């Protein structure tokens, strides 16, 4: 059976590097996803060597993420991409490339399986015969990515011509669209006659009130929309509430007041993701009280001022099942939150200083939730009592990752080894003080579970920070346990 996963990354800076691809075909015969980067300064003969090495690999993979210049793309035969279902290609700027942006190629002439296309360029888009009619997902990114190259009028005109062909050739299967267009090109695109009504997923980046309000008008045309991503910036100053249709999934990089006070957005929401900018604790709870159906939240929270904490009342998220928080400052959010239905919790600490885990352990006990997955990453500390309380609340946990806690006390390791703590854990990543304590706990736990007729543990990673183990000895000892109990055992430094 062909594997549906696998990643290999190649950086090709020299014509001799083409041999890497040939070796990869032998080493990774079932890989389905490949990422390749090729420098644009190579000569034509060098590109031919790389092309000849790439073609056998392209005949085996389903997904390609490629940073290559136009010279190499134009050397590929039309059937080279015939197997691909997903293609993302990033194109270098024409000043470094030296090729003509308007040269047309039949690269996609034989790509019947291609459904997902991600086109990313920091200048003019390449002139290929894109199979717009067969796509279900399209992503267009026109940004300078910090380069000095700017979008002049000729580059903008070529992008608009591409937009026009897309609007003429689009197929009825297109459901997902992602736009990250620099300058006024976003306004150019959304002014076209595009099949907005058939989109179920639309993600867009925009800055400034004009682009934001124009985008909102377009979103209202997306009558089948389920998943919306608005990647905004604090330069949006409009305060008028925004009226949008009910959504199930919302991605935001910034939450302006005009969205926060828009009652039509929140009541039907199932997932909310906030990134790039921090969300104040006050806003988090305000949104939470409006999202009565919310089952998943991820975001970065800032610590409130003292007077703000006094204004926040304990809030119950009745339906929340998956919570991922990146926290700046102490963990005040857990003193004000209850989530009785939660099954997955991930907490990252953004600030490199020690904070106690006791607010988390109290929160889990108070919420009475049955966590199946728990991850903690960052700088944390606490005494053995609170650590034991934390683990005692994870009786149903199958996935545990504790990267941010000081090494586990030996008495707690004994209770994990005997199954008193974490009785249902299957995957465990935990910081250990010594190699011997890691191996002893793993061996006892596996022996105990084997004696009961069922080995639950499938994957264990020991994070060793206080001891430099002999890698050969440790590998041999882990290998013996892996072979005996059919588990995956690893260690990290």
XYZ file of C-alpha atoms in Angstrom:
493
model
C 0.000 0.000 0.000
C 1.301 3.463 -0.867
C 1.969 5.691 2.106
C 0.071 8.960 2.203
C 2.691 10.762 4.264
C 6.373 11.533 4.138
C 8.530 14.596 3.756
C 11.917 15.119 2.177
C 13.600 18.503 1.831
C 16.316 19.170 -0.721
C 18.337 22.347 -1.078
C 19.995 22.285 -4.476
C 22.808 24.827 -4.651
C 25.153 23.014 -6.985
C 24.665 20.823 -10.085
C 26.262 17.962 -8.206
C 23.394 18.087 -5.736
C 21.140 16.482 -8.347
C 22.552 13.137 -7.207
C 20.772 13.732 -3.869
C 17.448 13.365 -5.647
C 18.499 10.125 -7.345
C 19.582 8.635 -4.010
C 16.342 9.796 -2.369
C 14.290 7.784 -4.876
C 16.022 4.628 -3.634
C 15.921 5.543 0.060
C 12.369 6.922 0.106
C 10.406 4.921 -2.473
C 7.023 5.596 -0.859
C 7.390 9.265 0.013
C 4.304 11.263 -1.000
C 5.389 14.850 -0.275
C 8.598 16.565 -1.325
C 9.954 20.074 -0.820
C 12.687 21.273 -3.177
C 14.618 24.564 -3.338
C 16.854 25.395 -6.322
C 19.128 28.417 -6.556
C 18.436 30.599 -9.626
C 22.110 31.382 -10.335
C 22.918 28.001 -11.852
C 23.646 27.687 -15.574
C 21.384 26.092 -18.190
C 23.373 22.841 -18.292
C 23.095 22.611 -14.516
C 19.320 23.026 -14.715
C 19.159 20.201 -17.266
C 20.931 17.870 -14.830
C 18.522 18.799 -12.048
C 15.534 18.436 -14.380
C 16.648 14.946 -15.421
C 16.953 13.968 -11.758
C 13.618 15.488 -10.801
C 11.435 13.803 -13.420
C 11.622 10.236 -11.958
C 10.810 11.643 -8.506
C 7.843 13.651 -9.780
C 6.340 10.475 -11.211
C 6.067 9.041 -7.675
C 4.817 11.850 -5.464
C 1.403 13.377 -4.782
C 2.468 16.748 -3.404
C 5.315 19.084 -4.334
C 6.417 22.244 -2.549
C 9.001 23.875 -4.784
C 11.142 27.024 -4.814
C 12.484 27.146 -8.361
C 13.074 29.742 -11.014
C 11.279 29.897 -14.348
C 14.216 28.475 -16.286
C 13.820 25.125 -14.581
C 10.024 25.091 -14.815
C 10.153 25.672 -18.582
C 12.515 22.712 -19.024
C 10.024 20.245 -17.545
C 7.874 18.296 -20.018
C 4.091 18.659 -19.846
C 3.613 15.164 -18.407
C 6.086 15.755 -15.555
C 3.352 16.797 -13.116
C 0.781 14.218 -14.177
C 0.665 12.502 -10.783
C 0.487 15.593 -8.571
C -2.682 16.448 -6.679
C -1.140 19.387 -4.780
C 1.458 21.859 -6.026
C 2.885 24.932 -4.371
C 5.558 26.788 -6.238
C 7.428 29.867 -5.096
C 9.075 31.862 -7.836
C 12.095 34.092 -7.490
C 12.078 37.671 -8.771
C 12.861 38.308 -12.448
C 15.897 40.498 -11.679
C 17.693 37.521 -10.174
C 16.143 35.036 -12.574
C 16.784 36.855 -15.831
C 13.967 35.171 -17.772
C 10.920 36.694 -19.418
C 7.873 36.635 -17.167
C 5.402 36.450 -20.023
C 6.804 33.299 -21.654
C 3.947 30.791 -21.921
C 4.461 27.132 -21.081
C 2.294 24.013 -21.372
C 3.594 22.715 -18.059
C 0.095 21.755 -16.899
C -0.987 20.251 -20.209
C -1.207 16.760 -18.670
C -2.058 17.232 -14.983
C -5.476 15.577 -14.615
C -5.125 14.959 -10.878
C -4.104 18.494 -9.860
C -6.736 19.882 -7.481
C -4.797 22.154 -5.108
C -2.596 24.959 -6.458
C -0.604 27.481 -4.439
C 1.088 30.161 -6.498
C 3.534 32.403 -4.688
C 5.700 35.087 -6.327
C 7.504 38.227 -5.240
C 7.166 39.750 -8.711
C 5.373 38.767 -11.937
C 3.476 35.482 -11.995
C 4.686 32.900 -14.533
C 2.694 32.412 -17.711
C 1.591 28.785 -17.516
C -1.548 27.144 -18.819
C -3.093 26.789 -15.386
C -5.925 24.232 -15.194
C -8.257 26.605 -13.345
C -11.355 24.605 -14.290
C -10.297 21.469 -12.364
C -9.086 23.097 -9.128
C -10.870 22.713 -5.806
C -8.382 24.846 -3.831
C -6.397 27.907 -4.961
C -3.938 30.133 -3.106
C -2.471 33.303 -4.670
C 0.323 35.176 -2.924
C 1.892 38.290 -4.439
C 4.216 39.808 -1.872
C 7.770 41.093 -1.842
C 8.567 39.035 1.298
C 10.947 41.701 2.496
C 12.916 41.874 -0.773
C 13.714 45.207 -2.353
C 11.736 44.172 -5.442
C 8.517 46.158 -5.768
C 5.396 45.594 -7.845
C 5.550 48.092 -10.680
C 2.640 48.763 -13.017
C 3.745 46.132 -15.534
C 3.885 43.430 -12.859
C 0.477 44.473 -11.572
C -0.927 44.329 -15.109
C 0.333 40.761 -15.573
C -1.269 39.714 -12.279
C -4.586 41.293 -13.348
C -4.440 39.386 -16.656
C -3.975 36.193 -14.649
C -6.964 37.119 -12.449
C -9.101 37.683 -15.550
C -8.226 34.277 -17.013
C -9.033 32.665 -13.692
C -12.459 34.321 -13.578
C -13.125 33.203 -17.162
C -11.938 29.581 -16.747
C -12.987 28.754 -13.188
C -14.764 25.444 -12.667
C -17.737 24.513 -10.539
C -15.493 22.486 -8.194
C -13.564 25.433 -6.731
C -14.333 25.604 -2.994
C -11.281 27.133 -1.282
C -9.507 30.441 -1.977
C -6.562 32.085 -0.214
C -5.442 35.620 -1.177
C -2.370 37.503 0.036
C -1.960 40.286 -2.503
C 0.220 43.344 -2.081
C -0.914 46.916 -2.600
C -4.117 47.478 -4.557
C -4.064 44.067 -6.208
C -6.522 42.792 -3.602
C -9.007 45.451 -4.692
C -8.297 44.500 -8.319
C -9.174 40.894 -7.613
C -12.321 41.337 -5.543
C -13.757 43.730 -8.142
C -13.874 40.901 -10.702
C -16.802 38.588 -11.468
C -15.607 35.659 -9.395
C -17.812 32.715 -8.253
C -17.885 33.844 -4.637
C -21.156 32.023 -3.979
C -19.552 28.562 -4.312
C -16.690 29.111 -1.851
C -16.835 27.216 1.433
C -13.389 28.396 2.628
C -11.977 31.893 2.078
C -8.806 33.241 3.705
C -7.569 36.743 2.890
C -4.899 39.172 4.134
C -5.684 42.882 4.099
C -4.476 46.116 5.641
C -6.310 49.385 6.104
C -9.985 50.301 6.326
C -10.618 50.503 2.572
C -9.446 46.970 1.789
C -11.058 45.596 4.932
C -14.500 47.060 4.205
C -14.305 46.023 0.536
C -13.389 42.509 1.630
C -16.359 42.405 3.990
C -18.651 43.274 1.094
C -17.239 40.350 -0.900
C -17.556 37.954 2.046
C -21.280 38.638 2.130
C -21.467 37.224 -1.390
C -19.983 33.935 -0.162
C -23.326 32.416 0.721
C -21.924 28.874 1.188
C -19.005 30.025 3.388
C -18.113 27.845 6.383
C -14.439 28.702 7.084
C -13.259 32.344 7.009
C -9.721 33.618 7.615
C -9.145 37.352 8.061
C -5.465 38.192 8.484
C -5.745 41.770 9.667
C -3.502 44.422 11.205
C -4.020 47.080 13.891
C -4.286 49.791 11.204
C -8.007 48.969 10.883
C -9.728 51.786 12.742
C -13.380 51.532 11.702
C -15.663 50.999 14.716
C -18.947 50.274 12.952
C -20.167 46.732 13.706
C -19.690 44.341 10.804
C -22.634 42.226 9.674
C -21.624 38.792 8.373
C -23.395 35.512 7.797
C -23.049 32.777 10.466
C -19.759 30.865 10.243
C -18.416 27.634 11.691
C -14.663 28.352 11.590
C -12.965 31.749 11.949
C -9.232 32.533 11.737
C -8.123 35.994 12.855
C -4.712 37.559 13.236
C -6.164 40.632 14.937
C -9.583 41.326 16.449
C -10.642 44.935 15.756
C -13.532 46.393 17.765
C -15.790 46.341 14.704
C -15.619 42.539 14.752
C -15.699 42.128 18.511
C -19.022 43.960 18.711
C -20.631 42.228 15.728
C -23.229 39.849 17.217
C -23.902 38.045 13.927
C -20.425 36.465 13.842
C -20.108 34.601 17.114
C -23.229 32.578 18.110
C -22.838 29.768 15.520
C -19.034 29.614 15.638
C -17.479 26.190 16.301
C -13.763 27.043 15.939
C -11.846 30.264 16.600
C -8.123 30.704 15.910
C -6.312 33.950 16.768
C -2.610 34.314 15.921
C 0.133 36.881 15.134
C -1.305 39.411 17.617
C -2.126 38.790 21.251
C -5.696 38.719 22.465
C -6.397 40.380 25.793
C -7.917 38.230 28.501
C -10.907 40.577 28.648
C -11.600 40.059 24.925
C -11.075 36.310 25.228
C -13.794 35.975 27.855
C -16.047 38.458 26.081
C -15.857 36.389 22.905
C -16.285 33.192 24.883
C -19.559 34.371 26.349
C -20.864 35.054 22.830
C -19.656 31.746 21.325
C -22.009 29.354 23.073
C -21.266 26.535 20.560
C -17.460 26.920 20.468
C -15.643 23.553 20.486
C -12.085 24.650 19.573
C -9.992 27.723 20.388
C -6.325 28.530 19.760
C -4.643 31.844 20.378
C -2.078 34.018 22.123
C -3.301 35.639 25.343
C -1.780 38.641 27.066
C -1.901 39.029 30.825
C -4.486 41.593 32.008
C -3.887 44.527 34.310
C -4.956 44.145 37.930
C -8.085 46.272 37.498
C -9.080 44.208 34.450
C -8.893 40.954 36.418
C -11.319 42.373 38.951
C -13.848 42.978 36.160
C -13.665 39.404 34.773
C -16.024 36.821 36.199
C -15.514 33.089 35.960
C -16.698 31.936 32.549
C -17.847 28.446 31.613
C -17.194 27.251 28.043
C -19.736 24.435 28.050
C -18.898 22.857 24.682
C -15.169 23.593 24.363
C -13.277 20.381 23.576
C -9.907 21.566 22.269
C -8.011 24.504 23.825
C -4.571 25.696 22.700
C -3.179 28.718 24.534
C 0.068 30.616 24.142
C 0.309 32.650 27.325
C 2.370 35.767 27.970
C 2.752 36.324 31.699
C 1.251 34.386 34.633
C -1.609 31.941 34.170
C -4.514 34.079 35.367
C -6.757 32.693 32.617
C -6.985 29.350 34.420
C -8.288 30.968 37.599
C -11.273 32.331 35.654
C -12.095 29.478 33.296
C -14.099 26.239 33.416
C -14.375 23.763 30.530
C -16.277 20.617 31.568
C -16.262 19.075 28.043
C -12.543 19.639 27.325
C -10.642 16.658 25.874
C -7.420 18.307 24.594
C -5.355 21.057 26.263
C -2.103 22.604 25.011
C -0.332 25.388 26.914
C 2.761 27.257 25.673
C 4.629 29.797 27.753
C 6.036 32.643 25.632
C 8.155 34.224 28.358
C 11.339 32.463 29.485
C 10.753 32.602 33.239
C 9.476 30.137 35.808
C 5.791 30.042 36.685
C 3.930 27.522 38.775
C 1.627 24.930 37.290
C -0.755 24.999 40.266
C -3.297 27.253 38.409
C -3.540 24.569 35.714
C -3.957 21.701 38.180
C -6.657 23.631 40.082
C -8.409 24.465 36.817
C -8.498 20.828 35.687
C -9.860 19.663 39.030
C -12.469 22.435 39.038
C -13.536 21.747 35.439
C -13.928 17.984 36.024
C -13.039 17.328 32.379
C -11.783 14.050 30.922
C -8.613 15.111 29.132
C -7.338 12.708 26.490
C -4.444 14.922 25.323
C -2.338 17.306 27.434
C 0.757 19.260 26.341
C 2.747 21.747 28.386
C 5.704 23.630 26.931
C 7.702 26.482 28.442
C 9.315 27.298 31.770
C 7.280 25.909 34.680
C 8.054 24.795 38.190
C 6.175 23.581 41.231
C 6.428 21.256 44.195
C 5.723 17.550 44.044
C 2.261 17.923 45.566
C 0.902 20.135 42.765
C 2.622 18.039 40.126
C 1.006 14.925 41.532
C -2.394 16.675 41.614
C -1.921 17.596 37.960
C -1.146 14.023 36.894
C -3.909 12.611 39.099
C -6.448 14.628 37.102
C -5.270 12.960 33.865
C -6.716 9.506 34.462
C -8.160 9.347 30.910
C -5.177 10.939 29.165
C -3.698 8.945 26.257
C -1.263 11.602 24.952
C 0.990 13.473 27.397
C 3.811 15.899 26.603
C 5.532 17.747 29.473
C 8.440 19.633 27.952
C 8.222 22.635 30.214
C 8.381 21.061 33.669
C 11.511 20.352 35.665
C 12.506 16.649 35.830
C 9.824 14.408 37.270
C 10.354 13.500 40.956
C 11.390 9.874 41.527
C 8.319 9.080 43.635
C 6.071 10.290 40.822
C 8.025 8.179 38.315
C 7.426 5.156 40.542
C 3.672 5.745 40.446
C 3.747 6.185 36.660
C 5.730 2.953 36.327
C 3.206 1.051 38.453
C 0.198 2.543 36.631
C -1.170 4.425 39.640
C -0.708 7.641 37.671
C -1.556 7.973 33.963
C -3.178 4.519 33.702
C -4.337 4.997 30.080
C -1.393 6.854 28.579
C -0.229 5.657 25.137
C 2.194 8.393 24.020
C 4.373 10.118 26.604
C 7.028 12.845 26.318
C 8.547 13.775 29.663
C 11.647 15.439 31.109
C 13.862 12.977 33.042
C 16.777 13.598 35.369
C 18.930 10.597 34.393
C 19.087 7.916 31.735
C 18.719 5.179 34.356
C 15.550 6.730 35.803
C 14.105 6.969 32.288
C 14.903 3.378 31.387
C 13.814 1.998 34.758
C 10.421 3.701 34.573
C 9.859 2.590 30.970
C 10.857 -1.008 31.650
C 8.683 -1.339 34.771
C 5.678 0.199 33.029
C 6.008 -2.072 30.000
C 6.468 -5.155 32.174
C 3.405 -4.220 34.229
C 1.220 -3.700 31.140
C 2.490 -6.885 29.475
C 1.617 -8.802 32.651
C -1.944 -7.468 32.388
C -2.207 -8.740 28.823
C -2.240 -5.373 27.039
C 0.606 -2.939 26.354
C -0.986 0.511 25.979
C 2.252 2.467 25.601
C 3.155 2.938 21.947
C 5.597 5.865 22.040
C 7.816 7.223 24.812
C 10.314 10.076 24.583
C 12.612 10.934 27.456
C 13.929 14.512 27.473
C 17.344 14.367 29.150
C 18.811 17.702 30.219
C 21.054 16.879 33.181
C 23.086 14.024 31.769
C 24.992 13.318 28.572
C 24.276 9.647 27.781
C 26.460 7.360 25.732
C 24.382 7.318 22.524
C 25.516 3.816 21.498
C 24.712 2.240 24.854
C 21.402 4.062 25.122
C 20.416 3.103 21.579
C 21.155 -0.540 22.302
C 19.147 -0.557 25.541
C 16.203 1.231 23.932
C 16.368 -1.153 20.974
C 16.058 -4.171 23.275
C 12.895 -2.773 24.848
C 11.453 -1.757 21.471
C 11.940 -5.264 20.094
C 10.488 -6.964 23.167
C 7.376 -4.815 23.520
C 6.874 -3.447 19.977
C 7.014 0.219 21.053
C 8.834 3.348 19.886
C 11.398 4.697 22.390
C 13.420 7.869 21.886
C 15.371 10.424 23.831
C 16.065 14.117 23.299
C 18.665 16.476 24.675
